[in-house]
Short mmCIF file of C-alpha atoms and ligand atoms in Angstrom, two decimals:
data_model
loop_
_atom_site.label_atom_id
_atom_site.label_comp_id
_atom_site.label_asym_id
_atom_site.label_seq_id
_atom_site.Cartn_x
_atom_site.Cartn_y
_atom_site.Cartn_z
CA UNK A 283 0.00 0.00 0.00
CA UNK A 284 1.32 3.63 -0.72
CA UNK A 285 2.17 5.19 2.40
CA UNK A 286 0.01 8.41 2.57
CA UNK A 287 1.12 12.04 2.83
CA UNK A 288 0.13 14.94 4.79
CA UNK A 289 -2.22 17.67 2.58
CA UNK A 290 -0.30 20.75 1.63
CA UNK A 291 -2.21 23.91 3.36
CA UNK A 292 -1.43 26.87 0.67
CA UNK A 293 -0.61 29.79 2.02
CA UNK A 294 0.87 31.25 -1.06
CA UNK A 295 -2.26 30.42 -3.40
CA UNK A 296 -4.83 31.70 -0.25
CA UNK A 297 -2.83 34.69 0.10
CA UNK A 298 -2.81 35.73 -3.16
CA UNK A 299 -6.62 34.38 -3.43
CA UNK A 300 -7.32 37.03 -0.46
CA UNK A 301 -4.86 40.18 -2.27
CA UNK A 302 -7.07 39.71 -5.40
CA UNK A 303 -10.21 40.57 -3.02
CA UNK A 304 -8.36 43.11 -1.38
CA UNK A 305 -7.58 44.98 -4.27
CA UNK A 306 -10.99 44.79 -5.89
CA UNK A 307 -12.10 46.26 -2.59
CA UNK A 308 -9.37 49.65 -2.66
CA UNK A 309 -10.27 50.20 -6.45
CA UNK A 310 -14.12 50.74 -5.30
CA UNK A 311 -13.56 52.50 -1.93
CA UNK A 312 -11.08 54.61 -3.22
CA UNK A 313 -13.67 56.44 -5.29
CA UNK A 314 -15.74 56.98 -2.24
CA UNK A 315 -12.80 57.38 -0.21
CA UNK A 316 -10.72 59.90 -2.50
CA UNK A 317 -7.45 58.79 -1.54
CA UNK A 318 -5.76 55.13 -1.71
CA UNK A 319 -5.27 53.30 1.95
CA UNK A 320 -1.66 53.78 2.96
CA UNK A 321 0.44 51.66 5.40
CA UNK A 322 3.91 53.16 6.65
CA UNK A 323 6.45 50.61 7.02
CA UNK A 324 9.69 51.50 9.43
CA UNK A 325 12.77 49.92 9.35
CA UNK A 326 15.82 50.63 11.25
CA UNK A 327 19.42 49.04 10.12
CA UNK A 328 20.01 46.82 7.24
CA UNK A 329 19.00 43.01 8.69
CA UNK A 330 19.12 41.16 5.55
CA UNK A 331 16.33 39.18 6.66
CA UNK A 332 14.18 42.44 7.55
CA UNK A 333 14.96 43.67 4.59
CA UNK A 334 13.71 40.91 2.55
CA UNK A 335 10.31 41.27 4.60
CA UNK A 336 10.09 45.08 4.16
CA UNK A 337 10.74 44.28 0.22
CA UNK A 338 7.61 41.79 0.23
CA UNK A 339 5.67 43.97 2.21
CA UNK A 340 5.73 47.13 0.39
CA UNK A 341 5.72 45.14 -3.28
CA UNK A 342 2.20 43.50 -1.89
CA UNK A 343 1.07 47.13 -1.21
CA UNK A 344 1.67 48.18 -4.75
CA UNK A 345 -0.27 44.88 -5.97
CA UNK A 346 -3.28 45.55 -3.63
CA UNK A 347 -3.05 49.61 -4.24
CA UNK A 348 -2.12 50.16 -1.09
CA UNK A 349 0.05 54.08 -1.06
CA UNK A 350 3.64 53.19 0.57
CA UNK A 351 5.17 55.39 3.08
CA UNK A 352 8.40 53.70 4.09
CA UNK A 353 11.14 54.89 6.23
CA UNK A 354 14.73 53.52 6.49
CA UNK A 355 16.43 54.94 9.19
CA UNK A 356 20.35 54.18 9.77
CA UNK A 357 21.12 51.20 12.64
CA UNK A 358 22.16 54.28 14.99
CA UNK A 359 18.91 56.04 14.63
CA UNK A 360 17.74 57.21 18.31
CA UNK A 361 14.68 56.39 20.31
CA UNK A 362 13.51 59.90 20.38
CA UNK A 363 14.14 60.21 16.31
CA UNK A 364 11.92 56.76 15.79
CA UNK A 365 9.43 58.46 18.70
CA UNK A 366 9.16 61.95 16.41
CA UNK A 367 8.13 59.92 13.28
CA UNK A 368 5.86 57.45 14.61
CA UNK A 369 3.87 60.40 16.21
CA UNK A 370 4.14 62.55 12.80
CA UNK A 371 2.91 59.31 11.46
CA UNK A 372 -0.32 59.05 13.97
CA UNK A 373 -1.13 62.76 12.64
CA UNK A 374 -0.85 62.28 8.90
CA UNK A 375 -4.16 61.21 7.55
CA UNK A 376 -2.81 59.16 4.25
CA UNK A 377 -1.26 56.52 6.50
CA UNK A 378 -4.21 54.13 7.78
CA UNK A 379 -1.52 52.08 9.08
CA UNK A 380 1.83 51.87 10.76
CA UNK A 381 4.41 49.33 11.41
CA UNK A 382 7.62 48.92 12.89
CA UNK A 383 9.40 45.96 11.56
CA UNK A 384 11.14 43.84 14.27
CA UNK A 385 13.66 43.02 15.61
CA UNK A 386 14.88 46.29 16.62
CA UNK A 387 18.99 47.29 17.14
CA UNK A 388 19.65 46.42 20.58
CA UNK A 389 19.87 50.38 21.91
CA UNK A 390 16.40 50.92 21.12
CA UNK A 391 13.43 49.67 23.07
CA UNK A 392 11.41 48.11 20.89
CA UNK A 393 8.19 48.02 23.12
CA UNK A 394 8.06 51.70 23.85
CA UNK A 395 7.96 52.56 20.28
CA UNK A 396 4.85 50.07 19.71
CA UNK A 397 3.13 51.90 22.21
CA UNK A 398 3.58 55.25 20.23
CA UNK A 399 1.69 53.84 17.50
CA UNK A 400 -2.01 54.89 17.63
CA UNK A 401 -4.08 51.92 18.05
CA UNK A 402 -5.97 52.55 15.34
CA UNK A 403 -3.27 52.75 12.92
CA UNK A 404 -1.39 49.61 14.89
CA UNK A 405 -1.11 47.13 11.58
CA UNK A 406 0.78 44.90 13.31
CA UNK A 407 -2.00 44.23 16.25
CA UNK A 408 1.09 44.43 18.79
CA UNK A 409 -0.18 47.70 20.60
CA UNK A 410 -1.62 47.13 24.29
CA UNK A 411 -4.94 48.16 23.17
CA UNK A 412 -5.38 45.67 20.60
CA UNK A 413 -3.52 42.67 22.55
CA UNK A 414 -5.86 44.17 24.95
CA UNK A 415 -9.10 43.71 22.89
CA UNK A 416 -8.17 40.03 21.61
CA UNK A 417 -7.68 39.00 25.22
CA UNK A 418 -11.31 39.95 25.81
CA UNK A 419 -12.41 38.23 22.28
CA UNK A 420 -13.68 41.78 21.34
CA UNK A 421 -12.99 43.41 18.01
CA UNK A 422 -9.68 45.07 17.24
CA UNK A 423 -6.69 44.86 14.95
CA UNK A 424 -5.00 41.10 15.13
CA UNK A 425 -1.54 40.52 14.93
CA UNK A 426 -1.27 39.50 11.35
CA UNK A 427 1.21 35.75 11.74
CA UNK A 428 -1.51 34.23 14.07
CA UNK A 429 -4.46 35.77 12.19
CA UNK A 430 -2.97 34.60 9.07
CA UNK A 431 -2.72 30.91 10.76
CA UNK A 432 -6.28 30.96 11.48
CA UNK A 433 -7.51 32.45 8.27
CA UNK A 434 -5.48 28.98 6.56
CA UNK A 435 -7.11 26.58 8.82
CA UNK A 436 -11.07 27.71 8.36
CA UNK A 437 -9.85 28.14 4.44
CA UNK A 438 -9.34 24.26 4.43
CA UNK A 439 -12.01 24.05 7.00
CA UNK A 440 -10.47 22.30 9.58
CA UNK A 441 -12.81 21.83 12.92
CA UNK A 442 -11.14 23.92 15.67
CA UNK A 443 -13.74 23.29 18.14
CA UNK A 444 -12.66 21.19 21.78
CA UNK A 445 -9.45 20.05 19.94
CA UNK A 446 -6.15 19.94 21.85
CA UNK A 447 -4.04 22.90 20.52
CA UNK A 448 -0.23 22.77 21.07
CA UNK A 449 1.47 25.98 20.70
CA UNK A 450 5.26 25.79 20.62
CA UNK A 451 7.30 29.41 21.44
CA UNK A 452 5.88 32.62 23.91
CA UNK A 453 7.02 35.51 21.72
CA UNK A 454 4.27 38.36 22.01
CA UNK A 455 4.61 38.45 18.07
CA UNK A 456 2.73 34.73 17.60
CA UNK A 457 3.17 32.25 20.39
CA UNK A 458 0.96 34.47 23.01
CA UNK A 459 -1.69 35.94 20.02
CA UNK A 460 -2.04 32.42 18.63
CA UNK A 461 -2.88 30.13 21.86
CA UNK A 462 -5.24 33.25 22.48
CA UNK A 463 -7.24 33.14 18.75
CA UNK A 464 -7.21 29.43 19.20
CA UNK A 465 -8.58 29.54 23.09
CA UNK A 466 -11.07 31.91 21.12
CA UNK A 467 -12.18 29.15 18.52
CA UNK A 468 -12.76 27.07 21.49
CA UNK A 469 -9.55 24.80 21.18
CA UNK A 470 -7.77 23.63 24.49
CA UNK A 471 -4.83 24.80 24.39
CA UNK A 472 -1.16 24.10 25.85
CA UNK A 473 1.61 26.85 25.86
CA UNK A 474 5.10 25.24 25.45
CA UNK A 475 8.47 26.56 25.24
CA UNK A 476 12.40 26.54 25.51
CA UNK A 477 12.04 25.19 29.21
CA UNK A 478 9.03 22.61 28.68
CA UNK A 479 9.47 19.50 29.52
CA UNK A 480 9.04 16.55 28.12
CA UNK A 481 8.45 18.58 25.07
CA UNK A 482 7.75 15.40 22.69
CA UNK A 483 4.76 14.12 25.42
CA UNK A 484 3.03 17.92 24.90
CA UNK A 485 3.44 17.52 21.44
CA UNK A 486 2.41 14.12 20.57
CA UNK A 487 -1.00 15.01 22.25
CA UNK A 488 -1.66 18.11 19.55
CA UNK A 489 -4.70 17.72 16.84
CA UNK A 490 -3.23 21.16 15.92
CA UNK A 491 0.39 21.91 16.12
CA UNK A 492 1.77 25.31 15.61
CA UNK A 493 5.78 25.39 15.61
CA UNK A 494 6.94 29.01 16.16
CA UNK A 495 10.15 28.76 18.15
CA UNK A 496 13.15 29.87 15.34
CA UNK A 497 15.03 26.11 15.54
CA UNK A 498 15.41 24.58 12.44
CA UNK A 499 13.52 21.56 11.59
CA UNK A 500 12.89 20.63 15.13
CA UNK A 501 9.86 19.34 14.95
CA UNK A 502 10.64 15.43 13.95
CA UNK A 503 8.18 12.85 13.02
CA UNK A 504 8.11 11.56 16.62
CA UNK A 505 6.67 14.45 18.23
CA UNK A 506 3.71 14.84 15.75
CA UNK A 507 0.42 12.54 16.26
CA UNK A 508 -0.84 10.70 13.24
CA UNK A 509 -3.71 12.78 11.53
CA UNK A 510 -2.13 15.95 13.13
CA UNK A 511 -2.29 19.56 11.48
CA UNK A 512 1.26 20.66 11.77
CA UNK A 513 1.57 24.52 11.21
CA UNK A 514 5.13 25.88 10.80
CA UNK A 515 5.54 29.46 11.46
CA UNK A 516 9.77 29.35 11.56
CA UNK A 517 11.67 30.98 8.85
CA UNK A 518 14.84 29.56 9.40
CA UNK A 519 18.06 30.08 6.73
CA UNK A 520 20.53 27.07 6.27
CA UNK A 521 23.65 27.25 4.77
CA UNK A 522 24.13 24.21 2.80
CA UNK A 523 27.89 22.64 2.40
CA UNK A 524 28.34 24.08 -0.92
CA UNK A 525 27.61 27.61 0.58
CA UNK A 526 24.54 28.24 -0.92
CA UNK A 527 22.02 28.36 1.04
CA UNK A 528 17.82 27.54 1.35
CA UNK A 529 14.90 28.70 3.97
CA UNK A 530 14.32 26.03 6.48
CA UNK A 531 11.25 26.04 8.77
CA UNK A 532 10.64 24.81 12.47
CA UNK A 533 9.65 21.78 11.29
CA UNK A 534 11.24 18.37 9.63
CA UNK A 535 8.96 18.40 6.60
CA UNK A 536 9.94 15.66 4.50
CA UNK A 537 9.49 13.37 7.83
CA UNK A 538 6.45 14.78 9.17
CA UNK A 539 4.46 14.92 6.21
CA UNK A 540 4.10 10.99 6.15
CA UNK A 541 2.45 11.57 9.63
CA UNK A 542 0.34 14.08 10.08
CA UNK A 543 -2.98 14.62 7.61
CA UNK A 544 -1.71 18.93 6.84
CA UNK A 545 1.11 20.40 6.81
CA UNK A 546 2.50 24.02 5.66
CA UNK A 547 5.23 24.53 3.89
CA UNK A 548 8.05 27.02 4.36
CA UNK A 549 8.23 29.03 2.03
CA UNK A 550 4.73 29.38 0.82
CA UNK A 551 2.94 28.33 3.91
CA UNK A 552 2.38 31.17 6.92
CA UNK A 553 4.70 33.94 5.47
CA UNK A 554 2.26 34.93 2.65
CA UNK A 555 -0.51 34.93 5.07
CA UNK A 556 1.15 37.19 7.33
CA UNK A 557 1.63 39.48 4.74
CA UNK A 558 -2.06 39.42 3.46
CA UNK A 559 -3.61 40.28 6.75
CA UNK A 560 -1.28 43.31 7.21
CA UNK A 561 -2.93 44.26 4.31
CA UNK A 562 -6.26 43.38 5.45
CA UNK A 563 -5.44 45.24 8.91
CA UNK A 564 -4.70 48.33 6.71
CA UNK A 565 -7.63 48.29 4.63
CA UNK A 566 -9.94 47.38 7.94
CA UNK A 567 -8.45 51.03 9.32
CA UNK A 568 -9.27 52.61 5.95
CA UNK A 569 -12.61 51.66 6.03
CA UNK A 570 -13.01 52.21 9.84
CA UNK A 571 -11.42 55.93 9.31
CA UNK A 572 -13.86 56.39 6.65
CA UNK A 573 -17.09 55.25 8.70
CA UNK A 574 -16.15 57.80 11.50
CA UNK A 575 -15.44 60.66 9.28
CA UNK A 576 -19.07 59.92 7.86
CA UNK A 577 -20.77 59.86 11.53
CA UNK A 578 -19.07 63.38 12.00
CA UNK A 579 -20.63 65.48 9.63
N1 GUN B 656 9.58 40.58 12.15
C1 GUN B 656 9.27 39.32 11.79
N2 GUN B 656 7.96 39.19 11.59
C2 GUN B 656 7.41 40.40 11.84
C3 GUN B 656 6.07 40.90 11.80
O1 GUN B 656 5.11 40.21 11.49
N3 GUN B 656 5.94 42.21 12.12
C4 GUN B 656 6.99 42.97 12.48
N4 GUN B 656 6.74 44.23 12.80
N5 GUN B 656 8.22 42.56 12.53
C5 GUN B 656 8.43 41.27 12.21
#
């Protein structure tokens, strides 16, 4: 008998599935609107891998028509420089929404600028406020790599409901937003991380598995359950013995596919969808912006 393998969950085909929509959307609100959505993207120091993101980022703004308002500030920029701009940025009514790509260079404090960013323009869903409202399960601006994860699995309609949710990694960026949206979908769910132990018990138990810890293929066949939905949010690079080099995820694909019944890919699993829902997050403050302006007058 052929050995069966996991279903492919595709990110990049949903994503770009979801930009098409978006950018039907712009092209009729932008005649009601008079001006295109815009999403300021701010980037400080020359991380090749940021810069790679930023690249993908701003390119899927042209696609969607969303206006571009990058900054790229040098790796010695100062807090109160990156403070002046986000605020300028708050104030300037053709930017619906603002991001600070992370990490930051290590003089800067990276939370403190988030918490400059008005809410309402907080693309990234990492502001207080918004963690805030997805804590309660009200509305608000998600953080796009978990929202992204959750768009993919009710695309392929995958029952969330009273299954046993593994989330590997803390970070505020996915591991605390995502055990949160899948508490919210009414999964039971299990936080694990650097010091769990027994890590391959947690995992085994998992009917969903997200891997979002940064360690390379990690994730081996023996810590997945059979029929499992393994989601990989690591981007990892490896540099192969010839020098070259290829993008690697938190998870052992070729082995874990033969167990579990989906998995994502890297690239072309999670990444697109992060990038999609930014999008989304900045069109969903265009709109709102709009609405309000309306009630005014
Ligand atoms: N660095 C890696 N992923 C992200 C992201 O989704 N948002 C921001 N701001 N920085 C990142």
């Amino acid at each position: 008998m052929e050995a069966k393998t996991a279903r492919i969950l595709d990110g990049k085909a949903l994503a770009q599935k979801i930009q098409s929509e978006l950018s039907d959307r712009v092209r009729s609100l932008q005649t009601q609107i008079g001006r295109p959505p815009g999403l300021a993207v701010l980037m400080v120091g020359d991380n090749p891998a940021s810069a790679a993101y930023v690249r993908n980022k701003e390119r899927a703004c042209a696609k969607v028509g969303i206006a571009s308002f990058g900054q790229h500030y040098p790796a010695n920029a100062s807090q109160a420089e990156l403070e002046l701009a986000i605020h300028a940025l708050n104030e300037d009514d053709r930017v619906d929404g603002i991001l600070v790509q992370l990490p930051l260079p290590e003089h800067l404090d990276a939370t403190s600028l988030l918490y400059q960013i008005a809410p309402d323009k907080d693309a990234d869903g990492l502001h207080p406020v918004n963690l805030g409202h997805l804590v309660r399960g009200d509305r608000g601006l998600r953080s796009c790599t978990p929202a992204g994860v959750m768009r993919l699995l009710q695309a392929y309609q995958i029952g969330l409901k009273g299954k046993n949710a593994v989330v590997l990694g803390r970070s505020i960026l996915v591991g605390k937003p995502m055990a949160l949206m899948l508490l919210e979908a009414d999964c039971t769910v299990t936080v694990a991380h650097s010091r769990s132990q027994n890590l391959e018990s947690i995992t085994s138990q998992a009917d969903i598995l997200i891997a979002a810890v940064g360690r390379t293929e990690m994730i081996t066949a023996n810590m997945v359950k059979p029929g499992a939905v393994v989601i990989d949010v690591g981007i990892n690079r490896v540099v192969n013995p010839d020098g070259t080099s290829r993008l690697a995820g938190d998870v052992d694909f070729d082995a874990v596919k033969n167990v579990a019944e989906f998995i994502t890919p890297v690239p072309g699993g999670v990444g697109p969808m992060t990038v999609a829902m930014l999008l989304e997050n900045t069109i969903s403050s265009y709109c709102l912006k709009q609405v309000e302006a309306t009630r005014k007058y």
